[in-house]
Amino acid sequence: MNKLFLGLLFFCLVMPLFAETKEELDIKHKELLEEYNREKNKLLIPKFSGAIILPEKLDLNTASYEEIKSLPITSEQAEDIFDYRFFHQFFKSIYDLREIESIDQVTLNKLKPLVSVSHYKDKDEAAQRRDEIYYLIERLGSNEGLQEGMSDVWEDYLMTPRNINKLTFSDILNLPNVSAIDVAAIINRRAIGDTISSYRDLRHSPGISYYGAKNIRHYVYYKEQPVTRKMFVDYQMKYNDSPYPDDALEMFKESMIRYEGSSSEPSTPEIKKQSYWGFFNMESDRASMLNKLRIRYLNEWKAGCIFNTSKGEENIFKKDNEDILKDSKFYVGYEKELDLLGRNFLKIYAGNYRATFGEGLVMENTDFYSPRKTGYGFNKRITGIIPDISRTQEYALRGIALDWKRDNLNAVFFLSKDEKDAVVYDSNNNGKLDDDDDVLSYITMTRRFTDDELESAEEYFNDYPNNYNAVDIAPRKDALKEQIIGGHLEYSPFIGTHIGMTGYEAVYNRDFVVPETDELKHLLISDPEYAEEKWKITDNEISALYSTRSDEIGDRDYRRVYGFDWRTVLNNTSIQGEYAELEVDGSIFKIGDDPKAIIVSAYTQFENLYFLSMYRDYDLEFDNPYHRSFSESERFDDTVFEKLTYALNNTLLTDMYLNSAQPSAEKGIYFETRYQFSRYFTITKAYLDIWERKSDARRGIRFQGKLEFKPIHQIRLRGRYKHQIKRYDDDQDRGKSQADEYELGFLFYLSNFDKIILGYVYGTVLQPPYLSILSNPAQAGAPDMAQASTLGNGDMVYVGYTHNFNKNLKVIGAFSFWQGHGVSFWDFEDIELDFDQEDRGFKFWFNVHSRISSNLFLSIKYKYKQFMTREYEFRDYNDIPDEGEYYFQRVERKENILRLQLDWKF
């Protein structure tokens, strides 16, 4: 592998440097020729009046139609020359003119001294378009997580743009970074019969913003284009040997053995096998590997598949055929504009698809959570039905979907049947986990162990000497069969306004049952004392999970969620929202008698300013697994799933929090703006969020502002300030904390699109008080008292750079050094985020982007990270051990990470 990597790296780095493309030689030749002609014309100017300046020859391969008409030929002959070049081929020599019927030898002799033929490269339209928008394709191809599936759709529209004069409101709105106000401006202009004929024409549409027009331009045409290519194939391969995240490492390494008066110490090999990490020897877990293929015929017939092997799992191609089919994803689709009683647009997809409607309260199926997802800018949603071969596994929909729309009406129907991973517990008390046991919840596992693997580990832990922790609850792969039927109906009475209804019913093959609180906390926490002491009010979010069987609702086998959404555009303001309910024991015809959620927002747009305000309120019992709307934190934040890994009956339950995709139950108001208030100063983004967490009524506030100063285009000075308080209304509460972060950065744009970034970050965290030891141990019976709050501070210095060797090869990288002292930092690394939460450390990384040929792209990222951390922590704060240290000694860790991505487009 190392030799292969080194050889591949050498090929990608060296070949683009020395192998100049024919295009580059052509450009250099043309530049030299122009310079030669200029110099030659200067030499031909005599030093007396009345001098004759010889004109340059007209290049037949680059001349416009008007320029060709200026030659001493007829209009018919000029049009024939232009058509030959446009529809047939470029001129290889001047004698190719004789292939045109209207050009005889006399005309050719007359044109010889007046025209020339430059070098050319015969490219198809797709190759030329890839050249023009390479930077956009590169950016979309590297997207992961939330926008992974949407990027495929946007890339298709980049390669085969559609006629903006025929697109519906939702078609344009689904393009990246386009607001409903921009779309309404376009549709209103078309409604009065004014056709948009160019980008300049688009830009001057009344009501459209500069950024809206700019973001649309690469995805559309302005008139029907001749079809020069019909078939498109995209293949992508990704290799990633990144280690597990720190929180997942703690989960896997945490011991599953709870001793009960053991008189003898186990041997070292046994100690190593007390956790899932040691039992499965996860130190040697293999890297992840993804293979994705998409095939498209025009913009009508589409097909694709993905084979993803997550970190540590068995290679998908080594599984039997049934498992390959279950663990892979695929789709076949057809999209067509139909002329039937007016213009109609039809989509039909079979296989895996993504369904998103409104603000994401009822349906948006993805495994990935995004905080503060507004639906604007880079948090865009593509509403409706699109194909899905992303890495989403748990909440994937597999079946058939139909999406039909016309200018004022949209109807969607979808049907899905799939198996889901779930948390199963011993509900029948037979001492084992089997198919008759009930389900607690869905779960997205960091590593998808097979049931045989999990059962073997659980048997080993249960039989371990002096272990009182018998595993009664565990995740299981494909434990739940889910069948969904759903739909969406939307009507638009006039431009910019719509009201829609969405709903789905999920039917299950086994019951979701959440035990009563007393039983639940002892099920999740093995130690009876811990179960009573550590179960907090925030754990109400676990107790509020949905049950299909209870005293209130009886026994059912389904979950129903329904709601309605709306939007209206008034001048330069767009108002939208969604309301949804989870059916429990109320009536479908009565609003407010079931667990509910609502979100309403208003977006106002000016040329240099936008302002977004948003209100949301989600009930604690609104447990919709496909809910993905705006929130500050994900579900199960601050519950035992996050805070009590070491005491859980099964440490793998921590994945309930780590990989939660649902928003937390909360109520709050959010404001966001961007404002360029002078030529030199821009508030690039500022937001304020004030919210209350429903589980414990904790109130929080978060503010962040970014300011950019641009004295000249090549230099930017950037400042950022973040302030966050949790439990701001009670200074004496243990849960109160405050974090502040300051950042100053300098950005320098150099020649050839190179740039350098220098930055410094300083952060402080005011930690809450903890009950750790007696305040006065000498005094008998002295009560426990909270220690004073502690202030932690840390800082980070970073240098980032981008260097373009030529248009086919560039490298992006950075260096950073930090001192944590209880403060953590988020660091954006080109295509991914890294969370630096260790005491101190440094890292460097670089990402080489190589365009090996016009349709072959390679990205190689290497990162080295070295830091100090605590491998284990002693967590019984109130029990000081008789011997040994209070904590394990800090250890140094080193990480070498390699990511490789190959894209082949033809």
PDB file of C-alpha atoms in Angstrom, residues 555-686:
ATOM      1  CA  ASP A 555     -51.272  -1.560  21.176  1.00  0.00           C
ATOM      2  CA  ARG A 556     -50.488  -0.350  17.654  1.00  0.00           C
ATOM      3  CA  ASP A 557     -47.798  -1.133  15.082  1.00  0.00           C
ATOM      4  CA  TYR A 558     -47.307   2.251  13.444  1.00  0.00           C
ATOM      5  CA  ARG A 559     -46.132   5.857  13.853  1.00  0.00           C
ATOM      6  CA  ARG A 560     -47.913   8.729  12.058  1.00  0.00           C
ATOM      7  CA  VAL A 561     -46.556  12.216  11.497  1.00  0.00           C
ATOM      8  CA  TYR A 562     -48.333  14.900   9.480  1.00  0.00           C
ATOM      9  CA  GLY A 563     -48.254  18.643   9.059  1.00  0.00           C
ATOM     10  CA  PHE A 564     -48.518  21.581   6.709  1.00  0.00           C
ATOM     11  CA  ASP A 565     -46.058  24.182   5.413  1.00  0.00           C
ATOM     12  CA  TRP A 566     -46.358  27.539   3.709  1.00  0.00           C
ATOM     13  CA  ARG A 567     -44.418  30.335   2.044  1.00  0.00           C
ATOM     14  CA  THR A 568     -45.254  33.756   0.646  1.00  0.00           C
ATOM     15  CA  VAL A 569     -43.030  36.422  -0.931  1.00  0.00           C
ATOM     16  CA  LEU A 570     -43.964  40.051  -0.307  1.00  0.00           C
ATOM     17  CA  ASN A 571     -41.684  42.432  -2.210  1.00  0.00           C
ATOM     18  CA  ASN A 572     -38.227  41.755  -0.722  1.00  0.00           C
ATOM     19  CA  THR A 573     -39.395  39.574   2.183  1.00  0.00           C
ATOM     20  CA  SER A 574     -40.118  35.870   2.244  1.00  0.00           C
ATOM     21  CA  ILE A 575     -42.188  34.383   5.093  1.00  0.00           C
ATOM     22  CA  GLN A 576     -42.288  30.619   5.520  1.00  0.00           C
ATOM     23  CA  GLY A 577     -42.955  27.990   8.135  1.00  0.00           C
ATOM     24  CA  GLU A 578     -44.168  24.505   8.975  1.00  0.00           C
ATOM     25  CA  TYR A 579     -46.349  22.895  11.633  1.00  0.00           C
ATOM     26  CA  ALA A 580     -46.318  19.170  12.421  1.00  0.00           C
ATOM     27  CA  GLU A 581     -47.813  16.697  14.887  1.00  0.00           C
ATOM     28  CA  LEU A 582     -46.935  13.180  15.973  1.00  0.00           C
ATOM     29  CA  GLU A 583     -50.164  11.232  16.394  1.00  0.00           C
ATOM     30  CA  VAL A 584     -50.438   9.699  19.868  1.00  0.00           C
ATOM     31  CA  ASP A 585     -53.978   9.807  21.271  1.00  0.00           C
ATOM     32  CA  GLY A 586     -55.415  12.907  19.597  1.00  0.00           C
ATOM     33  CA  SER A 587     -57.514  13.450  16.502  1.00  0.00           C
ATOM     34  CA  ILE A 588     -56.082  14.023  13.052  1.00  0.00           C
ATOM     35  CA  PHE A 589     -58.695  16.756  12.541  1.00  0.00           C
ATOM     36  CA  LYS A 590     -57.786  18.713  15.675  1.00  0.00           C
ATOM     37  CA  ILE A 591     -54.692  20.897  15.970  1.00  0.00           C
ATOM     38  CA  GLY A 592     -52.660  20.887  19.174  1.00  0.00           C
ATOM     39  CA  ASP A 593     -53.917  17.723  20.920  1.00  0.00           C
ATOM     40  CA  ASP A 594     -50.795  15.666  20.098  1.00  0.00           C
ATOM     41  CA  PRO A 595     -47.040  16.307  20.487  1.00  0.00           C
ATOM     42  CA  LYS A 596     -46.269  19.100  18.049  1.00  0.00           C
ATOM     43  CA  ALA A 597     -43.531  21.200  16.481  1.00  0.00           C
ATOM     44  CA  ILE A 598     -43.619  24.539  14.713  1.00  0.00           C
ATOM     45  CA  ILE A 599     -41.063  26.735  12.980  1.00  0.00           C
ATOM     46  CA  VAL A 600     -41.671  30.160  11.368  1.00  0.00           C
ATOM     47  CA  SER A 601     -39.101  32.401   9.691  1.00  0.00           C
ATOM     48  CA  ALA A 602     -38.907  35.672   7.757  1.00  0.00           C
ATOM     49  CA  TYR A 603     -36.103  36.502   5.324  1.00  0.00           C
ATOM     50  CA  THR A 604     -35.616  40.071   4.085  1.00  0.00           C
ATOM     51  CA  GLN A 605     -33.162  40.789   1.302  1.00  0.00           C
ATOM     52  CA  PHE A 606     -31.520  43.953   0.021  1.00  0.00           C
ATOM     53  CA  GLU A 607     -28.591  44.389  -2.360  1.00  0.00           C
ATOM     54  CA  ASN A 608     -25.960  44.530   0.405  1.00  0.00           C
ATOM     55  CA  LEU A 609     -27.947  43.200   3.342  1.00  0.00           C
ATOM     56  CA  TYR A 610     -30.095  40.281   4.380  1.00  0.00           C
ATOM     57  CA  PHE A 611     -31.852  39.695   7.691  1.00  0.00           C
ATOM     58  CA  LEU A 612     -33.273  36.374   8.875  1.00  0.00           C
ATOM     59  CA  SER A 613     -35.472  35.916  11.941  1.00  0.00           C
ATOM     60  CA  MET A 614     -36.770  32.527  13.062  1.00  0.00           C
ATOM     61  CA  TYR A 615     -38.938  31.112  15.831  1.00  0.00           C
ATOM     62  CA  ARG A 616     -39.151  27.410  16.703  1.00  0.00           C
ATOM     63  CA  ASP A 617     -40.933  25.354  19.375  1.00  0.00           C
ATOM     64  CA  TYR A 618     -40.616  21.556  19.520  1.00  0.00           C
ATOM     65  CA  ASP A 619     -42.422  19.489  22.146  1.00  0.00           C
ATOM     66  CA  LEU A 620     -40.394  17.026  24.178  1.00  0.00           C
ATOM     67  CA  GLU A 621     -42.639  14.142  23.079  1.00  0.00           C
ATOM     68  CA  PHE A 622     -42.378  15.043  19.367  1.00  0.00           C
ATOM     69  CA  ASP A 623     -40.227  11.998  18.563  1.00  0.00           C
ATOM     70  CA  ASN A 624     -40.171  11.978  14.769  1.00  0.00           C
ATOM     71  CA  PRO A 625     -37.058  10.071  13.572  1.00  0.00           C
ATOM     72  CA  TYR A 626     -37.116  12.009  10.260  1.00  0.00           C
ATOM     73  CA  HIS A 627     -37.213  15.457  11.883  1.00  0.00           C
ATOM     74  CA  ARG A 628     -34.247  17.626  10.706  1.00  0.00           C
ATOM     75  CA  SER A 629     -35.171  21.261  11.266  1.00  0.00           C
ATOM     76  CA  PHE A 630     -33.254  24.109  12.929  1.00  0.00           C
ATOM     77  CA  SER A 631     -31.868  23.591  16.460  1.00  0.00           C
ATOM     78  CA  GLU A 632     -28.888  24.405  18.673  1.00  0.00           C
ATOM     79  CA  SER A 633     -28.160  20.836  19.735  1.00  0.00           C
ATOM     80  CA  GLU A 634     -29.031  17.288  18.808  1.00  0.00           C
ATOM     81  CA  ARG A 635     -31.336  14.980  20.729  1.00  0.00           C
ATOM     82  CA  PHE A 636     -29.976  13.382  23.953  1.00  0.00           C
ATOM     83  CA  ASP A 637     -27.550  16.230  24.644  1.00  0.00           C
ATOM     84  CA  ASP A 638     -26.563  16.185  28.356  1.00  0.00           C
ATOM     85  CA  THR A 639     -28.355  12.876  28.982  1.00  0.00           C
ATOM     86  CA  VAL A 640     -26.833   9.672  30.339  1.00  0.00           C
ATOM     87  CA  PHE A 641     -26.097   8.656  26.741  1.00  0.00           C
ATOM     88  CA  GLU A 642     -23.561  11.515  26.575  1.00  0.00           C
ATOM     89  CA  LYS A 643     -22.402  11.952  30.176  1.00  0.00           C
ATOM     90  CA  LEU A 644     -22.459   8.441  31.644  1.00  0.00           C
ATOM     91  CA  THR A 645     -20.738   6.121  29.175  1.00  0.00           C
ATOM     92  CA  TYR A 646     -18.769   4.490  32.006  1.00  0.00           C
ATOM     93  CA  ALA A 647     -21.947   3.504  33.904  1.00  0.00           C
ATOM     94  CA  LEU A 648     -24.210   2.399  31.046  1.00  0.00           C
ATOM     95  CA  ASN A 649     -25.291  -1.219  30.934  1.00  0.00           C
ATOM     96  CA  ASN A 650     -23.893  -1.244  27.406  1.00  0.00           C
ATOM     97  CA  THR A 651     -21.331   1.396  26.423  1.00  0.00           C
ATOM     98  CA  LEU A 652     -22.463   1.207  22.786  1.00  0.00           C
ATOM     99  CA  LEU A 653     -25.609   3.090  23.792  1.00  0.00           C
ATOM    100  CA  THR A 654     -23.471   6.237  23.686  1.00  0.00           C
ATOM    101  CA  ASP A 655     -24.069   6.126  19.912  1.00  0.00           C
ATOM    102  CA  MET A 656     -27.625   7.242  20.669  1.00  0.00           C
ATOM    103  CA  TYR A 657     -26.143  10.686  21.328  1.00  0.00           C
ATOM    104  CA  LEU A 658     -22.985  10.641  19.200  1.00  0.00           C
ATOM    105  CA  ASN A 659     -24.847   9.901  15.975  1.00  0.00           C
ATOM    106  CA  SER A 660     -28.186  11.482  16.752  1.00  0.00           C
ATOM    107  CA  ALA A 661     -29.655  13.247  13.728  1.00  0.00           C
ATOM    108  CA  GLN A 662     -32.811  14.604  15.390  1.00  0.00           C
ATOM    109  CA  PRO A 663     -32.901  18.106  16.882  1.00  0.00           C
ATOM    110  CA  SER A 664     -33.264  18.535  20.614  1.00  0.00           C
ATOM    111  CA  ALA A 665     -36.656  19.585  21.987  1.00  0.00           C
ATOM    112  CA  GLU A 666     -36.318  23.333  22.405  1.00  0.00           C
ATOM    113  CA  LYS A 667     -38.018  26.698  22.038  1.00  0.00           C
ATOM    114  CA  GLY A 668     -36.250  29.821  20.899  1.00  0.00           C
ATOM    115  CA  ILE A 669     -35.774  32.746  18.544  1.00  0.00           C
ATOM    116  CA  TYR A 670     -32.887  33.223  16.141  1.00  0.00           C
ATOM    117  CA  PHE A 671     -31.593  36.232  14.191  1.00  0.00           C
ATOM    118  CA  GLU A 672     -28.979  36.272  11.427  1.00  0.00           C
ATOM    119  CA  THR A 673     -27.631  38.944   9.095  1.00  0.00           C
ATOM    120  CA  ARG A 674     -24.972  39.869   6.575  1.00  0.00           C
ATOM    121  CA  TYR A 675     -24.333  43.541   5.849  1.00  0.00           C
ATOM    122  CA  GLN A 676     -21.806  45.301   3.650  1.00  0.00           C
ATOM    123  CA  PHE A 677     -22.088  48.787   5.106  1.00  0.00           C
ATOM    124  CA  SER A 678     -19.175  50.316   3.189  1.00  0.00           C
ATOM    125  CA  ARG A 679     -16.739  49.520   0.454  1.00  0.00           C
ATOM    126  CA  TYR A 680     -14.180  48.418   3.020  1.00  0.00           C
ATOM    127  CA  PHE A 681     -16.220  46.832   5.821  1.00  0.00           C
ATOM    128  CA  THR A 682     -18.564  43.839   5.740  1.00  0.00           C
ATOM    129  CA  ILE A 683     -20.289  41.961   8.527  1.00  0.00           C
ATOM    130  CA  THR A 684     -19.905  38.642   6.733  1.00  0.00           C
ATOM    131  CA  LYS A 685     -22.183  36.849   9.200  1.00  0.00           C
ATOM    132  CA  ALA A 686     -23.651  37.630  12.588  1.00  0.00           C
TER     133      ALA A 686
END
